[in-house]
Short mmCIF file of C-alpha atoms in Angstrom, two decimals:
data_model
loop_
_atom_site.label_atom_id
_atom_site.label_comp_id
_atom_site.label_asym_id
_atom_site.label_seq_id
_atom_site.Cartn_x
_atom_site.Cartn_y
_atom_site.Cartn_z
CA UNK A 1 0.00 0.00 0.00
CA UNK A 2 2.86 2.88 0.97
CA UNK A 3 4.70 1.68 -1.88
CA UNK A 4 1.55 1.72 -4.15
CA UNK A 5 0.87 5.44 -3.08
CA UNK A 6 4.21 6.49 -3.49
CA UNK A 7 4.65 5.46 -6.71
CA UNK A 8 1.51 7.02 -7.66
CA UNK A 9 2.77 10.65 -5.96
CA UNK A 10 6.01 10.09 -7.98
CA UNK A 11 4.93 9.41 -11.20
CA UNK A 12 2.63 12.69 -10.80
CA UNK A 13 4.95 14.92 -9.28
CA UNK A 14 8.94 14.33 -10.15
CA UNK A 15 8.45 11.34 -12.75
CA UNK A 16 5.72 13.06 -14.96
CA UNK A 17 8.49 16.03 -14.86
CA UNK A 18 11.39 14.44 -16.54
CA UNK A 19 11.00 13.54 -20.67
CA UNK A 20 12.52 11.53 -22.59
CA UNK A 21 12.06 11.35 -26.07
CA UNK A 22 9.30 13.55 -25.52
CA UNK A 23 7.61 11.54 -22.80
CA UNK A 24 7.73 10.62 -19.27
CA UNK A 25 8.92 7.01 -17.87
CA UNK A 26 5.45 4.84 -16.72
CA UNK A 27 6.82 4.41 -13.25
CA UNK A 28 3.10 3.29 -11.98
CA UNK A 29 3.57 0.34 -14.82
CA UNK A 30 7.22 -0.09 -14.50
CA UNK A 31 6.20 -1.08 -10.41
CA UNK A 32 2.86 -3.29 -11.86
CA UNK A 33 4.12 -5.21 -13.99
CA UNK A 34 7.26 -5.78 -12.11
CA UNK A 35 4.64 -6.84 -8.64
CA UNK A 36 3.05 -9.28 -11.33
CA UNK A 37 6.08 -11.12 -12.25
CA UNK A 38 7.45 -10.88 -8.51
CA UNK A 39 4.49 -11.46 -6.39
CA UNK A 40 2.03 -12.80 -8.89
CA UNK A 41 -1.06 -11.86 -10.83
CA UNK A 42 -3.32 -11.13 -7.88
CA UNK A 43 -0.98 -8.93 -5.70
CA UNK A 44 -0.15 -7.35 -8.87
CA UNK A 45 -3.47 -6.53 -9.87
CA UNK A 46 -4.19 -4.73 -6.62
CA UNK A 47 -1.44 -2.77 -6.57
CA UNK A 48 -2.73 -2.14 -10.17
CA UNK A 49 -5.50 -1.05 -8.68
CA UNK A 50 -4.83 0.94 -5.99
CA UNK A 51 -2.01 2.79 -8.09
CA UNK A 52 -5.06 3.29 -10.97
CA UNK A 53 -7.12 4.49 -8.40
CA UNK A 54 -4.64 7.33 -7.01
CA UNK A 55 -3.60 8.30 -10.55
CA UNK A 56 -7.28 8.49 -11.96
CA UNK A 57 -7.73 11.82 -8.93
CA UNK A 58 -4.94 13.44 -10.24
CA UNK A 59 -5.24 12.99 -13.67
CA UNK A 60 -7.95 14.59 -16.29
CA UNK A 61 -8.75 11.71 -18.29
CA UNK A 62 -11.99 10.37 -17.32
CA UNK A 63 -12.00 8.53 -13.48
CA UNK A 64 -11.54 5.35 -13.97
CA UNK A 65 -9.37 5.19 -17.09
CA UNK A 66 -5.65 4.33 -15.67
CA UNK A 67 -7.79 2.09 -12.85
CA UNK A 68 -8.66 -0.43 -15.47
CA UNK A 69 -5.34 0.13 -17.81
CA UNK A 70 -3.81 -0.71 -14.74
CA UNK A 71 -5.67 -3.98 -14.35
CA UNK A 72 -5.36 -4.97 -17.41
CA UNK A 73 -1.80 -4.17 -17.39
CA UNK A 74 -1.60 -6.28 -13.97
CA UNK A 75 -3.91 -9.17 -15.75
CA UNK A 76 -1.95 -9.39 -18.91
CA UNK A 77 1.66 -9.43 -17.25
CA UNK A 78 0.01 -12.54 -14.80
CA UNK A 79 0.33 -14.79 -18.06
CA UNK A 80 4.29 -14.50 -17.61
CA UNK A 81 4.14 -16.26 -14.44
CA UNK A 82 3.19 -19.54 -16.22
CA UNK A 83 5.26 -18.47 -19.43
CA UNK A 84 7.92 -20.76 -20.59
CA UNK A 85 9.93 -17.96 -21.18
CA UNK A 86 10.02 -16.88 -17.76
CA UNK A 87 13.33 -17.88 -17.41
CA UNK A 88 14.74 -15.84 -20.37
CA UNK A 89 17.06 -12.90 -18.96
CA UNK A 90 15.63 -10.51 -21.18
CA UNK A 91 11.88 -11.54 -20.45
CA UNK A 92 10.31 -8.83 -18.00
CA UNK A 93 11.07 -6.14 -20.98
CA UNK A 94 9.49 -8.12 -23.40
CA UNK A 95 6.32 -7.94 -21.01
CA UNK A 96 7.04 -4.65 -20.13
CA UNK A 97 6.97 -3.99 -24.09
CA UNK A 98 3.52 -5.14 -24.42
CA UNK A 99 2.54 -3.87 -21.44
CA UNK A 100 3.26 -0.54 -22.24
CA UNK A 101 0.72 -1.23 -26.05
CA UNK A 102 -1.99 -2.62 -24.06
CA UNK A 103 -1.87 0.57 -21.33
CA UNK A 104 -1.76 3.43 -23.77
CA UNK A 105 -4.20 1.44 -26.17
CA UNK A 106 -6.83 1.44 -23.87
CA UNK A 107 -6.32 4.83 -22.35
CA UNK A 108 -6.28 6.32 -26.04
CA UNK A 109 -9.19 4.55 -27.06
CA UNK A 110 -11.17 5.63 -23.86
CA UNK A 111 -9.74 9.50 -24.01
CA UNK A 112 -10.56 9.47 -27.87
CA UNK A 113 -13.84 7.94 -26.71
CA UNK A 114 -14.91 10.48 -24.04
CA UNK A 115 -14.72 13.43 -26.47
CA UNK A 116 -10.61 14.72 -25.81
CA UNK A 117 -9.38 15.13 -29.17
CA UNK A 118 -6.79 12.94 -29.95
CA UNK A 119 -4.23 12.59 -32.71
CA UNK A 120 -4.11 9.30 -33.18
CA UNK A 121 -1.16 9.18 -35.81
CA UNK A 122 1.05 12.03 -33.42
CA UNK A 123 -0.12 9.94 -30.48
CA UNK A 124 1.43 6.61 -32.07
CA UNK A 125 4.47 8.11 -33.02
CA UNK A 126 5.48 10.87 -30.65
CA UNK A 127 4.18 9.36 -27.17
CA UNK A 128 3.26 5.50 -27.30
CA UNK A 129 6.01 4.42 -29.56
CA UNK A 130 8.56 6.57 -27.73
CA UNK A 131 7.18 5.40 -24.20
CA UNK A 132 7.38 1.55 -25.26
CA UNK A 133 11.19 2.18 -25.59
CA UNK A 134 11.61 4.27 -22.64
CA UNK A 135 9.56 1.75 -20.14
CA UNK A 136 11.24 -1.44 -21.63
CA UNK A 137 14.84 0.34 -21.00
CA UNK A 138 13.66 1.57 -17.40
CA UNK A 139 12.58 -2.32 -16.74
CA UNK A 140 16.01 -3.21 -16.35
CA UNK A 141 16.60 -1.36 -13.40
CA UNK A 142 13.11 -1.19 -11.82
CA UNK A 143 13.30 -4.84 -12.22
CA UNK A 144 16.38 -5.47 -11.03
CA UNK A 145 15.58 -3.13 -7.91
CA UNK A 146 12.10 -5.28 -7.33
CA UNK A 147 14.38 -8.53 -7.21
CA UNK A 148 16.45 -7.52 -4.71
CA UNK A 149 13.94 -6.00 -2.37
CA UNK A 150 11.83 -9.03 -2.75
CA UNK A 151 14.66 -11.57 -2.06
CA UNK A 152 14.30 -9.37 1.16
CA UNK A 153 11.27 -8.38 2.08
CA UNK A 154 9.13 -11.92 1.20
CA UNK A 155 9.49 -15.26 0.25
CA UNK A 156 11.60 -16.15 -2.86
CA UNK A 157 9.64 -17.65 -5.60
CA UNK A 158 10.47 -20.86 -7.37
CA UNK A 159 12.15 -19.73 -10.83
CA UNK A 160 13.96 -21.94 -13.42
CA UNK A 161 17.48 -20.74 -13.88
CA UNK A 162 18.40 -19.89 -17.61
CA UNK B 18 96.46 9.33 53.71
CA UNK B 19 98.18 9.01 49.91
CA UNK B 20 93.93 8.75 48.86
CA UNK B 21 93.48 12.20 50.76
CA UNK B 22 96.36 13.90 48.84
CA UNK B 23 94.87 12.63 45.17
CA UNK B 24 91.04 13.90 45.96
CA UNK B 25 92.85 17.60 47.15
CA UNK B 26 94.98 17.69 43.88
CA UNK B 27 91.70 16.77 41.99
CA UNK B 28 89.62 19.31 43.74
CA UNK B 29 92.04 22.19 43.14
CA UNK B 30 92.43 20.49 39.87
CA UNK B 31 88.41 21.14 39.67
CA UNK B 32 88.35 24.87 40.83
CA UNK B 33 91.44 25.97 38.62
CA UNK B 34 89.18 24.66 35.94
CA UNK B 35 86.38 26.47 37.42
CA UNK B 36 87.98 29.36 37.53
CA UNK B 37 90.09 29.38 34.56
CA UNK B 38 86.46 29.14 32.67
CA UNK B 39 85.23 31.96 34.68
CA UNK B 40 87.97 34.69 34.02
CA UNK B 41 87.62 33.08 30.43
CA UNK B 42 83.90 33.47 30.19
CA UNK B 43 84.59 37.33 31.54
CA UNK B 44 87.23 38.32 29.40
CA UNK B 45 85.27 39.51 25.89
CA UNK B 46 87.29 37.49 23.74
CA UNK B 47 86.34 33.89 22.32
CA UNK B 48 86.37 31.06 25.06
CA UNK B 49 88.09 28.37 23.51
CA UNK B 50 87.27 25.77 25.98
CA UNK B 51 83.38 26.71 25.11
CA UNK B 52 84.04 26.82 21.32
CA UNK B 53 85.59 23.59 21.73
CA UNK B 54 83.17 21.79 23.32
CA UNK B 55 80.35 23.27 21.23
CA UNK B 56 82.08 21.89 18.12
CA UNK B 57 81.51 18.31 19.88
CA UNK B 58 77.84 18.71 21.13
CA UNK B 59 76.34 20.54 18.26
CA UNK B 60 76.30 17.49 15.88
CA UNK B 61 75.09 15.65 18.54
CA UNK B 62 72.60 17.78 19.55
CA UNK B 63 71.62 18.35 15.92
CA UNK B 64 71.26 14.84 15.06
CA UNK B 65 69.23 13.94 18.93
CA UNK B 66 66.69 16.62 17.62
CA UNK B 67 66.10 14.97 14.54
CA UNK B 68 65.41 11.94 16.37
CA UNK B 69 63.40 13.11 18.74
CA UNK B 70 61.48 16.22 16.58
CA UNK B 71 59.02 13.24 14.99
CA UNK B 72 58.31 11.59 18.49
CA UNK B 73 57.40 15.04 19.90
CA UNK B 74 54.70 15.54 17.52
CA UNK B 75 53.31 12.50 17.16
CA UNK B 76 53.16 12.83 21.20
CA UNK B 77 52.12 16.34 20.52
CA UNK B 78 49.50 15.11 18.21
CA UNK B 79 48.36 11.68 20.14
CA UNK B 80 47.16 13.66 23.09
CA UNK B 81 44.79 15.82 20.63
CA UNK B 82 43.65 12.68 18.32
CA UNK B 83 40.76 12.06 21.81
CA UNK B 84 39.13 15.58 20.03
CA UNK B 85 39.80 14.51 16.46
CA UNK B 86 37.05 12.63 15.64
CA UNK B 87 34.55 15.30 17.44
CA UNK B 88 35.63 17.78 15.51
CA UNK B 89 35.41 16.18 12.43
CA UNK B 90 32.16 15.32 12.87
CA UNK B 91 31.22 18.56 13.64
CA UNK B 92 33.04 19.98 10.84
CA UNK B 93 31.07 17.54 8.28
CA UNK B 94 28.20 18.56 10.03
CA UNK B 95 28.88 22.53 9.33
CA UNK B 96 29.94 22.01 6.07
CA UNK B 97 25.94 19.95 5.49
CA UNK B 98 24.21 22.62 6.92
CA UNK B 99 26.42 25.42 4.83
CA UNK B 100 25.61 23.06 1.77
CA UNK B 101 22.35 23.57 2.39
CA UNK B 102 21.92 27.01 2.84
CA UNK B 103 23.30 27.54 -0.10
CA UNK B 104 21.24 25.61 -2.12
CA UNK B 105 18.22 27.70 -0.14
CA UNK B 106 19.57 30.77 -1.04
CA UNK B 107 19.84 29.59 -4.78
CA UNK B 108 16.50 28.24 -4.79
CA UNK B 109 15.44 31.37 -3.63
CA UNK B 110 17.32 33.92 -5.61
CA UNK B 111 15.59 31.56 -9.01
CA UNK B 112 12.47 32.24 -6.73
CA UNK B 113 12.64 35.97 -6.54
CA UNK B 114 14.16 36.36 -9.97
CA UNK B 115 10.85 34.49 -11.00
CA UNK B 116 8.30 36.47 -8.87
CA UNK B 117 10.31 40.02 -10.11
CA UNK B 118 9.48 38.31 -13.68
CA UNK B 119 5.51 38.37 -12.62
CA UNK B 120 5.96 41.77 -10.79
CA UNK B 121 7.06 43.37 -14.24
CA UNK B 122 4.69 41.58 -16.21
CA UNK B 123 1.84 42.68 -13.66
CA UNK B 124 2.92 46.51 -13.99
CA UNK B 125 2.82 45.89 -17.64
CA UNK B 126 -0.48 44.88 -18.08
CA UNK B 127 -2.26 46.72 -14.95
CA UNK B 128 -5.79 45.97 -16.65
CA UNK B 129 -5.02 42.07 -15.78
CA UNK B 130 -6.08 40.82 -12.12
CA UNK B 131 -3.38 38.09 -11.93
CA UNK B 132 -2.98 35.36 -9.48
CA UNK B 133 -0.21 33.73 -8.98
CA UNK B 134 -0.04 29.99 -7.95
CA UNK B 135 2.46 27.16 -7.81
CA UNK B 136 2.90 23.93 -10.25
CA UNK B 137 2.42 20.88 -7.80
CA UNK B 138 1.70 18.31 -10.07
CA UNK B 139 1.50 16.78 -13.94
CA UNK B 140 -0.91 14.90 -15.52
CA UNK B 141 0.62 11.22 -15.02
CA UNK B 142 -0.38 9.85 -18.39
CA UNK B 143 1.64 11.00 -21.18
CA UNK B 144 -1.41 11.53 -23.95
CA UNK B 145 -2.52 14.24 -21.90
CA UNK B 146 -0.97 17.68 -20.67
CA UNK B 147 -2.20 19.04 -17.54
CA UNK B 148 -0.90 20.62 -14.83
CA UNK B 149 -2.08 21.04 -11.00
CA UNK B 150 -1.84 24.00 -9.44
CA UNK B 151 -2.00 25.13 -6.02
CA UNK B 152 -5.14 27.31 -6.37
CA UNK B 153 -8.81 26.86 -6.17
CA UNK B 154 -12.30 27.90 -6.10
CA UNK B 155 -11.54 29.40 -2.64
CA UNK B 156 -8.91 31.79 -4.45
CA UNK B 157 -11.21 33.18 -7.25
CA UNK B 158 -10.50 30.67 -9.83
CA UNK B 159 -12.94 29.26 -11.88
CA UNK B 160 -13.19 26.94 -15.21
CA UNK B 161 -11.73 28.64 -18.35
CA UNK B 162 -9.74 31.35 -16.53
CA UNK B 163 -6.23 31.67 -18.76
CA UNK B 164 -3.02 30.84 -17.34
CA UNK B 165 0.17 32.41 -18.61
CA UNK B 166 3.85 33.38 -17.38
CA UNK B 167 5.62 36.56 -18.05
CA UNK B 168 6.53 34.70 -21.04
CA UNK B 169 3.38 33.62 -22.36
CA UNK B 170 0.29 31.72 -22.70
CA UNK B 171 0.28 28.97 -20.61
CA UNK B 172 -3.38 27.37 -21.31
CA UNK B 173 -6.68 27.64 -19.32
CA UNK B 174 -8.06 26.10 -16.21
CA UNK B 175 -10.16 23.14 -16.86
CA UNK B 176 -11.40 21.44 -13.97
CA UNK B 177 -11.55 23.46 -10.04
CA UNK B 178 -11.59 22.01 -6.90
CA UNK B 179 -11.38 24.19 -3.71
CA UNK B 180 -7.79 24.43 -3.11
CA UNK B 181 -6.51 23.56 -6.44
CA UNK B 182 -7.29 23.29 -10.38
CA UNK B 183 -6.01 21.49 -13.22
CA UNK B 184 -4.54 23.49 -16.26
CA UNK B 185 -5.30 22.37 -19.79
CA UNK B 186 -1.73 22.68 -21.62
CA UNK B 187 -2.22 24.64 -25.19
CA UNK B 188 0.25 21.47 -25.94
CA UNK B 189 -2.24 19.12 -25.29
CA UNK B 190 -3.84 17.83 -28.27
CA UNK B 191 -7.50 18.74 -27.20
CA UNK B 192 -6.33 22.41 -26.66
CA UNK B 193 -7.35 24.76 -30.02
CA UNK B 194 -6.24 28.27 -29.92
CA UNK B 195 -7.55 30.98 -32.42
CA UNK B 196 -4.23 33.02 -33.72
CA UNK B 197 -2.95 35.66 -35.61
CA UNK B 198 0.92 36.16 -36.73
CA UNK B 199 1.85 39.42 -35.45
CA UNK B 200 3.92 40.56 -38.64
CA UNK B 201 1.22 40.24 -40.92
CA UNK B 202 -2.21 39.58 -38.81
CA UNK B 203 -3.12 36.48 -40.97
CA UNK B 204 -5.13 34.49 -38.77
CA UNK B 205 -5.18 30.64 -37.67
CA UNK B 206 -5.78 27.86 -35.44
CA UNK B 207 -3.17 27.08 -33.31
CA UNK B 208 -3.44 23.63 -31.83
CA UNK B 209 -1.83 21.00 -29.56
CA UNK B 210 0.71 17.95 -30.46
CA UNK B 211 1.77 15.77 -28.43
CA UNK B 212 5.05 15.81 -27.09
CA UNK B 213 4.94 19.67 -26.08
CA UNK B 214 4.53 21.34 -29.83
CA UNK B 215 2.33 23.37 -31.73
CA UNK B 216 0.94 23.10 -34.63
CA UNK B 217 -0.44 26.48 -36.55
CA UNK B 218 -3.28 25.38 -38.59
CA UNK B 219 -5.63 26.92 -41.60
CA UNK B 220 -3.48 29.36 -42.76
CA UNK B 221 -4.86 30.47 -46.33
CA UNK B 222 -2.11 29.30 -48.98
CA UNK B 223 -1.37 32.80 -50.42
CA UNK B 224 -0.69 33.89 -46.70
CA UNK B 225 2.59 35.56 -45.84
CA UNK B 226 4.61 34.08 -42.90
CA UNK B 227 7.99 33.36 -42.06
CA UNK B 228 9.98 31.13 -39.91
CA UNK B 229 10.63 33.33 -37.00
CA UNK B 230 7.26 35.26 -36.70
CA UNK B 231 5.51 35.78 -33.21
CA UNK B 232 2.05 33.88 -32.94
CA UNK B 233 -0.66 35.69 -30.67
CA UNK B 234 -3.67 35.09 -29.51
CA UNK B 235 -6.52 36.51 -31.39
CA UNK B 236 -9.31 36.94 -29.08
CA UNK B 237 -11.02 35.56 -31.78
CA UNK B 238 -14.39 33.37 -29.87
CA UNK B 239 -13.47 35.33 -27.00
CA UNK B 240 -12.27 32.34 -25.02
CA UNK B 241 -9.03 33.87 -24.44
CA UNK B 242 -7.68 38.00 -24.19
CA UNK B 243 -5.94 39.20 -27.35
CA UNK B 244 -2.38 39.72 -27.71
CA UNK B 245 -0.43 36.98 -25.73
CA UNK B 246 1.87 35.13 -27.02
CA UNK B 247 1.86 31.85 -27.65
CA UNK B 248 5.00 31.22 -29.67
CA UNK B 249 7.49 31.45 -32.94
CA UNK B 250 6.91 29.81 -36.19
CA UNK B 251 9.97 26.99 -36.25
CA UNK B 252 8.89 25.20 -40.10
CA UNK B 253 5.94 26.03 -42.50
CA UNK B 254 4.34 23.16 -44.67
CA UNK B 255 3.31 24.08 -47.63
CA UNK B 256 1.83 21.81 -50.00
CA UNK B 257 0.07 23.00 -53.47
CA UNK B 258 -2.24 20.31 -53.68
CA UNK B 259 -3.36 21.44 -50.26
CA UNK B 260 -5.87 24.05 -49.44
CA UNK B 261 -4.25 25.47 -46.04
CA UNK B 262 -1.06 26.09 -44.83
CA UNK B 263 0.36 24.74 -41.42
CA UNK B 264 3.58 25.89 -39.11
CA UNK B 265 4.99 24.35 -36.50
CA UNK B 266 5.11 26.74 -33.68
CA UNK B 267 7.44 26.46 -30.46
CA UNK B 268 5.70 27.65 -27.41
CA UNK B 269 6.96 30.68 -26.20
CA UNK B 270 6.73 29.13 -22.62
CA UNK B 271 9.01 25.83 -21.67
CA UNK B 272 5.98 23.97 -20.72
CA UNK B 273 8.09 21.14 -19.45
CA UNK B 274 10.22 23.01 -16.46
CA UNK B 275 7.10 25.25 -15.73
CA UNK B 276 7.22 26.10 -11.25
CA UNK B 277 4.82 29.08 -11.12
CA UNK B 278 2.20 29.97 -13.20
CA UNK B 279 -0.56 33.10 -13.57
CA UNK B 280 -3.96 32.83 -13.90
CA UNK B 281 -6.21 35.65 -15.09
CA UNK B 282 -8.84 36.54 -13.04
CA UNK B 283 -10.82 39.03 -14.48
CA UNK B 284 -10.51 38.08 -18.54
CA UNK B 285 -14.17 37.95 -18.36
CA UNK B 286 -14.13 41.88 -17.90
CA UNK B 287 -11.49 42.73 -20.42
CA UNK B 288 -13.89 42.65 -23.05
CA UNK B 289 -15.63 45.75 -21.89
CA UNK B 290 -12.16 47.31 -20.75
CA UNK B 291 -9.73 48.67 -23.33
CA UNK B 292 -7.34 46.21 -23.93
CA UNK B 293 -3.81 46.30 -22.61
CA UNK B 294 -1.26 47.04 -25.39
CA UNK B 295 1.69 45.83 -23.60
CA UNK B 296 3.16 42.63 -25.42
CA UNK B 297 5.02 40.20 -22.88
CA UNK B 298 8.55 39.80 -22.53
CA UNK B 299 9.97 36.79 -22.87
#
């Protein structure tokens, strides 16, 4: 829960401030989909959740948007817990990769949806493109963080070495 | 009685020494039994010092090593707190330097009722660009009001709770602005892109504009005053097969490092006021 909160505080305050490429690293995925493959889909999901919920009061997009991209973003990272390439070194960025499609595809289509004009083709090319790159290179780290505090903080899960 | 007669001879022995150095030592001339024994000790003496000079100080030193640590402590500790005030009274020179910005920009245009108010948050998602700010209903502000800098046109409150309101960027790609260029008054819709750009739209083909030229509001729809600025043409497009013209306009504010904002409370009255001639100074 204080780590949910926090993240969402950061990513609105000193995250949302730095760009690169033109956009802002996803912390509030980054620490979702890294819960997922850590703790699991249903921890995951709640932090999702919770995260979603704390982002969706600060944010003008219509309440309730990054609540459900979170979830879905929680739900869809679950499947690499029974993935056969769970193993693979480079697997959390290939979730975080399509992670980071499935989150801005839903929030477009619900902005776009609610009336907020959107440019779909500068959209694609100057924000989601740019922020797929940008999350999947901040995975590394966020990842490798998450690893080490949960070796600490909780039981170590059952992993097949590569 | 032969041991008495050798300890007298040696005693008289002793005092005609004594006294032969005495009446020496008196007379002002050189005493040759001092210079000679100085010529022995002084080597000795020199090299015993340079013996003993190290031992002194580290003895010196070993019975002030008990305050050493103290005092570096408390010297790290000074040198924190100095570290500290002087990023303070950095942050707070950029802070005055910023407010004298506003000061001059409020003498400029007296007609404005400006409120100031600080950035505390960003929208988190990166399709959108909003900003929180630290004012609310309970200051004045209400849905619509512009926000600008000294610099320019920052965008216009959207949404107003009662201690704080979120800004609608003129970046954000909802946001639609109605222009003009200043050099030649042709008129246009400015509107926003994402990743903090502007594009300058409906610009009649036979229109004159240049890279370079100053974009202002319009007042055109009467959503916004007239005359702030809300950037510089950076690259025209101009295609024949097209019916408009577009720029690319750069925002005349840096909408990404933005700390304090304006917002303008009376716009609604400007319209039956003259309007303030004074341009903004970037």
């Amino acid at each position: 829960m204080p780590i949910a909160l926090l993240t969402a505080l950061l990513q609105s305050t000193l995250v949302a401030s730095i760009r690169l490429f033109g956009v802002s690293p996803d912390l509030h995925i980054l620490v979702v989909v890294t819960w997922v493959l850590l703790r699991g889909r249903r921890e995951g999901m709640l932090v999702g959740l919770i995260i979603g919920g704390v982002l969706d009061a600060l944010s003008a997009a219509p309440f309730g948007t990054l609540t459900a991209s979170l979830a879905l973003v929680g739900f869809m990272a679950g499947f690499g817990e029974i993935n056969v390439f769970r193993s693979v070194r480079f697997f959390p960025l290939v979730v975080m990769a399509i992670a980071t499609l499935a989150y801005y595809g839903v929030t477009s289509v619900v902005i776009a949806a609610s009336g907020h004009g959107l440019v779909w083709g500068a959209a694609l090319w100057r924000t989601i493109l740019p922020a797929i790159v940008i999350n999947t290179l901040c995975m590394w780290p966020i990842y490798g963080l998450g690893s080490w505090l949960a070796r600490r903080t909780g039981p170590v899960r059952a992993e097949w070495e590569a | 009685m032969k041991a008495f007669r050798i300890r007298a001879v040696v005693a008289i022995l002793v005092l005609a020494v004594i006294l032969a150095w005495l009446v020496l030592d008196q007379t002002s001339g050189p005493n040759p039994v001092r210079d000679a024994f100085s010529r022995i000790a002084s080597p000795v003496q020199y090299a015993l010092k340079r013996l003993v000079s190290p031992l002194q100080e580290l003895f010196a030193g070993g019975t002030h090593w008990f305050g050493l640590a103290a005092e570096n402590e408390a010297l790290r500790q000074e040198n924190a707190e100095l570290r500290n005030q002087i990023i303070l009274l950095h942050e707070a020179q950029i802070e005055n330097e910023n407010y004298r910005r506003q000061l001059d920009f409020k003498s400029a245009v007296p007609n404005y009722r400006l409120l100031s108010a600080e950035v505390i948050g960003r929208d988190p998602s990166n399709l959108l660009e909003y900003l929180l700010i630290d004012r609310g209903r309970e200051d004045g502000i209400a849905i619509g009001m512009p926000v600008l800098t000294a610099s320019g046109l920052v965008g216009r409150i959207s949404e107003v709770s009662a201690s704080s309101s979120k800004v609608q960027l003129i970046t954000d790609s909802a946001s639609s602005i109605s222009v003009l260029v200043q050099r030649t008054r042709t008129t246009g819709m400015v509107q926003g892109v994402p990743g903090h750009s502007l594009v300058m739209r409906y610009i009649p083909q036979d229109a004159d504009i240049a890279v370079g030229d100053i974009v202002l509001t319009s007042g055109l729809g009467g959503d916004l005053p007239k005359r702030l600025v809300v950037g510089q043409i950076s690259s025209i497009r101009r295609e024949d097969v097209d019916v408009f013209q577009e720029a690319q306009v750069v925002p005349a504010v840096d909408l990404s490092s933005l700390e304090s904002v304006m917002v303008l409370l009376n716009f609604s009255d400007v319209s039956a006021e003259p309007e303030p001639t004074a341009t903004p100074q970037s």
